Amino acid sequence: KLNAASHFGAELDSLSDFVCFGVAPGIVIYSALLQGWPGLGWALVLIYVLGACLRLARFNVNRNAPPPPGRVHFVGVPAPAGAMLGLLPLYLTLAGWVDMREWPALAGLYMAFVGLLMISRLPTPSPKSWRVPRKRAALVLVGVAVYAGALVSQPWVVLVLSDLAYLAVLAWGSWRDRRKLA
């Protein structure tokens, strides 16, 4: 907005994203769920961290490239969404649904899977393509307020449901795109 962008600033932004959305979730998941599984747990978390690093590197390399054809979308899961997805095992534990400390192998494999989703070629929805018709703006604002209220009152449950909804959107988009190719 200030017309003060620079190449150096863009690189610093990606470095910050790598630490916040790659390294931090990996350390949190390892510390909370995988400490009892030191060797392979670290390796699976590092696959996630490497996926975040490569995702951001691809974003930087393609920053000035023309957008992909068709509807505006990301290629692969964006790093912030990857962090949200990567923390799902912890959200499940904190919500009291499943104690993922008892399933460290599953939590670690899931983290590696999210890392692979970030470097995949899967087209994922971009908020840049969302348009809210003027007559539905009030409804959308009420929906956002209800979501925010639920997030404040039941954060872990709302985060689990948000992750599951995002995974469903990814699965549906992947299935839809495969049907178009067939």
mmCIF file of C-alpha atoms in Angstrom:
data_model
loop_
_atom_site.group_PDB
_atom_site.id
_atom_site.type_symbol
_atom_site.label_atom_id
_atom_site.label_comp_id
_atom_site.label_asym_id
_atom_site.label_seq_id
_atom_site.Cartn_x
_atom_site.Cartn_y
_atom_site.Cartn_z
ATOM 1 C CA LYS A 1 0.000 0.000 0.000
ATOM 2 C CA LEU A 2 2.933 2.351 0.639
ATOM 3 C CA ASN A 3 4.636 1.452 -2.657
ATOM 4 C CA ALA A 4 7.726 0.634 -0.594
ATOM 5 C CA ALA A 5 8.275 -2.968 -1.691
ATOM 6 C CA SER A 6 11.786 -4.223 -2.359
ATOM 7 C CA HIS A 7 13.393 -7.495 -3.421
ATOM 8 C CA PHE A 8 15.172 -7.635 -0.069
ATOM 9 C CA GLY A 9 11.862 -7.192 1.765
ATOM 10 C CA ALA A 10 10.292 -9.969 -0.281
ATOM 11 C CA GLU A 11 13.098 -12.341 0.680
ATOM 12 C CA LEU A 12 12.825 -11.361 4.345
ATOM 13 C CA ASP A 13 9.077 -11.986 4.181
ATOM 14 C CA SER A 14 9.703 -15.498 2.865
ATOM 15 C CA LEU A 15 12.314 -16.134 5.556
ATOM 16 C CA SER A 16 9.803 -15.024 8.186
ATOM 17 C CA ASP A 17 7.129 -17.263 6.634
ATOM 18 C CA PHE A 18 9.562 -20.189 6.695
ATOM 19 C CA VAL A 19 10.245 -19.730 10.400
ATOM 20 C CA CYS A 20 6.600 -19.051 11.348
ATOM 21 C CA PHE A 21 4.838 -21.574 9.103
ATOM 22 C CA GLY A 22 7.569 -24.195 8.659
ATOM 23 C CA VAL A 23 9.975 -24.391 11.572
ATOM 24 C CA ALA A 24 7.667 -23.330 14.429
ATOM 25 C CA PRO A 25 4.847 -25.846 13.731
ATOM 26 C CA GLY A 26 7.432 -28.595 13.285
ATOM 27 C CA ILE A 27 9.056 -27.842 16.644
ATOM 28 C CA VAL A 28 5.667 -27.572 18.359
ATOM 29 C CA ILE A 29 4.480 -30.925 17.007
ATOM 30 C CA TYR A 30 7.761 -32.628 17.838
ATOM 31 C CA SER A 31 7.803 -31.179 21.366
ATOM 32 C CA ALA A 32 4.150 -31.958 22.070
ATOM 33 C CA LEU A 33 3.664 -35.306 20.368
ATOM 34 C CA LEU A 34 6.850 -36.888 19.035
ATOM 35 C CA GLN A 35 9.465 -36.602 21.791
ATOM 36 C CA GLY A 36 9.080 -40.259 22.641
ATOM 37 C CA TRP A 37 9.959 -41.111 19.047
ATOM 38 C CA PRO A 38 13.208 -39.146 18.620
ATOM 39 C CA GLY A 39 14.840 -40.527 15.458
ATOM 40 C CA LEU A 40 12.013 -41.070 13.021
ATOM 41 C CA GLY A 41 9.885 -38.338 14.602
ATOM 42 C CA TRP A 42 12.521 -35.730 13.768
ATOM 43 C CA ALA A 43 12.922 -37.105 10.255
ATOM 44 C CA LEU A 44 9.186 -36.869 9.543
ATOM 45 C CA VAL A 45 8.985 -33.352 10.983
ATOM 46 C CA LEU A 46 11.980 -32.374 8.850
ATOM 47 C CA ILE A 47 10.117 -33.568 5.753
ATOM 48 C CA TYR A 48 7.378 -31.114 6.722
ATOM 49 C CA VAL A 49 9.899 -28.294 7.320
ATOM 50 C CA LEU A 50 11.649 -29.038 4.029
ATOM 51 C CA GLY A 51 8.262 -29.015 2.257
ATOM 52 C CA ALA A 52 7.565 -25.557 3.682
ATOM 53 C CA CYS A 53 11.021 -24.363 2.586
ATOM 54 C CA LEU A 54 10.594 -25.686 -0.961
ATOM 55 C CA ARG A 55 7.046 -24.305 -1.171
ATOM 56 C CA LEU A 56 8.265 -20.818 -0.303
ATOM 57 C CA ALA A 57 11.237 -21.144 -2.665
ATOM 58 C CA ARG A 58 8.884 -22.074 -5.523
ATOM 59 C CA PHE A 59 6.696 -19.106 -4.620
ATOM 60 C CA ASN A 60 9.713 -16.773 -4.754
ATOM 61 C CA VAL A 61 10.938 -18.145 -8.069
ATOM 62 C CA ASN A 62 7.475 -17.832 -9.638
ATOM 63 C CA ARG A 63 6.669 -14.461 -8.044
ATOM 64 C CA ASN A 64 6.858 -12.564 -11.353
ATOM 65 C CA ALA A 65 5.652 -15.398 -13.592
ATOM 66 C CA PRO A 66 2.261 -15.115 -15.272
ATOM 67 C CA PRO A 67 -0.545 -16.772 -13.288
ATOM 68 C CA PRO A 68 -1.526 -20.340 -14.175
ATOM 69 C CA PRO A 69 -4.402 -20.664 -16.661
ATOM 70 C CA GLY A 70 -7.982 -20.877 -15.451
ATOM 71 C CA ARG A 71 -9.387 -19.752 -12.128
ATOM 72 C CA VAL A 72 -6.944 -18.017 -9.771
ATOM 73 C CA HIS A 73 -5.416 -20.656 -7.503
ATOM 74 C CA PHE A 74 -2.267 -21.627 -5.650
ATOM 75 C CA VAL A 75 -0.099 -24.500 -6.790
ATOM 76 C CA GLY A 76 0.318 -26.707 -3.748
ATOM 77 C CA VAL A 77 -0.879 -25.901 -0.248
ATOM 78 C CA PRO A 78 0.324 -22.427 0.794
ATOM 79 C CA ALA A 79 2.663 -22.273 3.797
ATOM 80 C CA PRO A 80 0.123 -20.672 6.219
ATOM 81 C CA ALA A 81 -2.476 -23.306 5.332
ATOM 82 C CA GLY A 82 0.242 -25.969 5.645
ATOM 83 C CA ALA A 83 0.961 -24.755 9.178
ATOM 84 C CA MET A 84 -2.734 -24.916 10.029
ATOM 85 C CA LEU A 85 -2.974 -28.440 8.608
ATOM 86 C CA GLY A 86 0.276 -29.557 10.207
ATOM 87 C CA LEU A 87 -0.976 -28.646 13.658
ATOM 88 C CA LEU A 88 -4.113 -30.818 13.308
ATOM 89 C CA PRO A 89 -2.726 -33.663 15.480
ATOM 90 C CA LEU A 90 -2.148 -31.175 18.311
ATOM 91 C CA TYR A 91 -5.608 -29.626 17.817
ATOM 92 C CA LEU A 92 -7.148 -33.104 18.053
ATOM 93 C CA THR A 93 -5.316 -33.727 21.317
ATOM 94 C CA LEU A 94 -6.218 -30.346 22.818
ATOM 95 C CA ALA A 95 -9.861 -30.707 21.739
ATOM 96 C CA GLY A 96 -9.951 -34.010 23.628
ATOM 97 C CA TRP A 97 -11.031 -35.978 20.559
ATOM 98 C CA VAL A 98 -7.931 -38.173 20.102
ATOM 99 C CA ASP A 99 -4.771 -38.185 22.212
ATOM 100 C CA MET A 100 -2.186 -38.142 19.435
ATOM 101 C CA ARG A 101 0.618 -38.671 21.984
ATOM 102 C CA GLU A 102 -0.501 -42.294 21.900
ATOM 103 C CA TRP A 103 -0.157 -42.335 18.105
ATOM 104 C CA PRO A 104 3.222 -40.675 17.409
ATOM 105 C CA ALA A 105 3.748 -42.631 14.186
ATOM 106 C CA LEU A 106 0.451 -41.374 12.792
ATOM 107 C CA ALA A 107 1.197 -37.782 13.843
ATOM 108 C CA GLY A 108 4.660 -37.920 12.264
ATOM 109 C CA LEU A 109 3.448 -39.483 9.023
ATOM 110 C CA TYR A 110 0.676 -36.892 8.835
ATOM 111 C CA MET A 111 3.241 -34.070 9.224
ATOM 112 C CA ALA A 112 5.303 -35.533 6.375
ATOM 113 C CA PHE A 113 2.124 -35.822 4.267
ATOM 114 C CA VAL A 114 1.360 -32.117 4.823
ATOM 115 C CA GLY A 115 4.932 -31.284 3.793
ATOM 116 C CA LEU A 116 4.360 -33.202 0.565
ATOM 117 C CA LEU A 117 1.038 -31.378 0.011
ATOM 118 C CA MET A 118 2.927 -28.071 0.153
ATOM 119 C CA ILE A 119 5.279 -29.084 -2.659
ATOM 120 C CA SER A 120 2.607 -30.850 -4.698
ATOM 121 C CA ARG A 121 1.155 -29.482 -7.933
ATOM 122 C CA LEU A 122 -2.341 -29.684 -6.454
ATOM 123 C CA PRO A 123 -4.366 -26.579 -7.346
ATOM 124 C CA THR A 124 -5.650 -25.093 -4.100
ATOM 125 C CA PRO A 125 -8.217 -22.323 -3.636
ATOM 126 C CA SER A 126 -6.977 -18.762 -3.427
ATOM 127 C CA PRO A 127 -8.893 -16.075 -1.544
ATOM 128 C CA LYS A 128 -7.884 -13.712 -4.361
ATOM 129 C CA SER A 129 -10.522 -15.367 -6.548
ATOM 130 C CA TRP A 130 -13.327 -15.025 -4.005
ATOM 131 C CA ARG A 131 -16.006 -12.477 -4.784
ATOM 132 C CA VAL A 132 -18.850 -11.664 -2.424
ATOM 133 C CA PRO A 133 -21.934 -10.273 -4.122
ATOM 134 C CA ARG A 134 -23.070 -7.021 -2.536
ATOM 135 C CA LYS A 135 -26.440 -8.482 -1.513
ATOM 136 C CA ARG A 136 -24.682 -11.274 0.439
ATOM 137 C CA ALA A 137 -22.086 -9.078 2.164
ATOM 138 C CA ALA A 138 -24.104 -8.833 5.397
ATOM 139 C CA LEU A 139 -24.551 -12.609 5.499
ATOM 140 C CA VAL A 140 -20.811 -13.129 5.022
ATOM 141 C CA LEU A 141 -20.033 -10.643 7.804
ATOM 142 C CA VAL A 142 -22.415 -12.447 10.164
ATOM 143 C CA GLY A 143 -20.776 -15.751 9.225
ATOM 144 C CA VAL A 144 -17.313 -14.342 9.957
ATOM 145 C CA ALA A 145 -18.547 -12.986 13.309
ATOM 146 C CA VAL A 146 -20.066 -16.361 14.250
ATOM 147 C CA TYR A 147 -16.826 -18.129 13.245
ATOM 148 C CA ALA A 148 -14.750 -15.663 15.312
ATOM 149 C CA GLY A 149 -17.048 -16.117 18.300
ATOM 150 C CA ALA A 150 -16.838 -19.885 18.037
ATOM 151 C CA LEU A 151 -13.055 -19.626 17.706
ATOM 152 C CA VAL A 152 -12.884 -17.650 20.934
ATOM 153 C CA SER A 153 -15.230 -19.929 22.879
ATOM 154 C CA GLN A 154 -14.123 -23.344 21.524
ATOM 155 C CA PRO A 155 -10.758 -22.760 19.780
ATOM 156 C CA TRP A 156 -9.525 -26.359 19.479
ATOM 157 C CA VAL A 157 -12.810 -27.734 18.196
ATOM 158 C CA VAL A 158 -13.142 -24.907 15.658
ATOM 159 C CA LEU A 159 -9.544 -25.413 14.502
ATOM 160 C CA VAL A 160 -10.105 -29.173 14.091
ATOM 161 C CA LEU A 161 -13.279 -28.523 12.077
ATOM 162 C CA SER A 162 -11.525 -25.848 10.002
ATOM 163 C CA ASP A 163 -8.699 -28.254 9.180
ATOM 164 C CA LEU A 164 -11.121 -31.034 8.258
ATOM 165 C CA ALA A 165 -13.104 -28.640 6.059
ATOM 166 C CA TYR A 166 -9.923 -27.503 4.291
ATOM 167 C CA LEU A 167 -8.820 -31.109 3.750
ATOM 168 C CA ALA A 168 -12.278 -31.850 2.289
ATOM 169 C CA VAL A 169 -11.942 -28.874 -0.078
ATOM 170 C CA LEU A 170 -8.506 -30.138 -1.172
ATOM 171 C CA ALA A 171 -9.829 -33.660 -1.739
ATOM 172 C CA TRP A 172 -12.841 -32.391 -3.668
ATOM 173 C CA GLY A 173 -10.667 -30.111 -5.828
ATOM 174 C CA SER A 174 -8.252 -32.942 -6.552
ATOM 175 C CA TRP A 175 -11.095 -35.294 -7.466
ATOM 176 C CA ARG A 176 -12.723 -32.632 -9.666
ATOM 177 C CA ASP A 177 -9.479 -31.927 -11.517
ATOM 178 C CA ARG A 178 -8.806 -35.633 -12.061
ATOM 179 C CA ARG A 179 -12.285 -36.063 -13.556
ATOM 180 C CA LYS A 180 -11.606 -33.180 -15.978
ATOM 181 C CA LEU A 181 -8.404 -34.890 -17.148
ATOM 182 C CA ALA A 182 -10.101 -38.259 -17.650
#
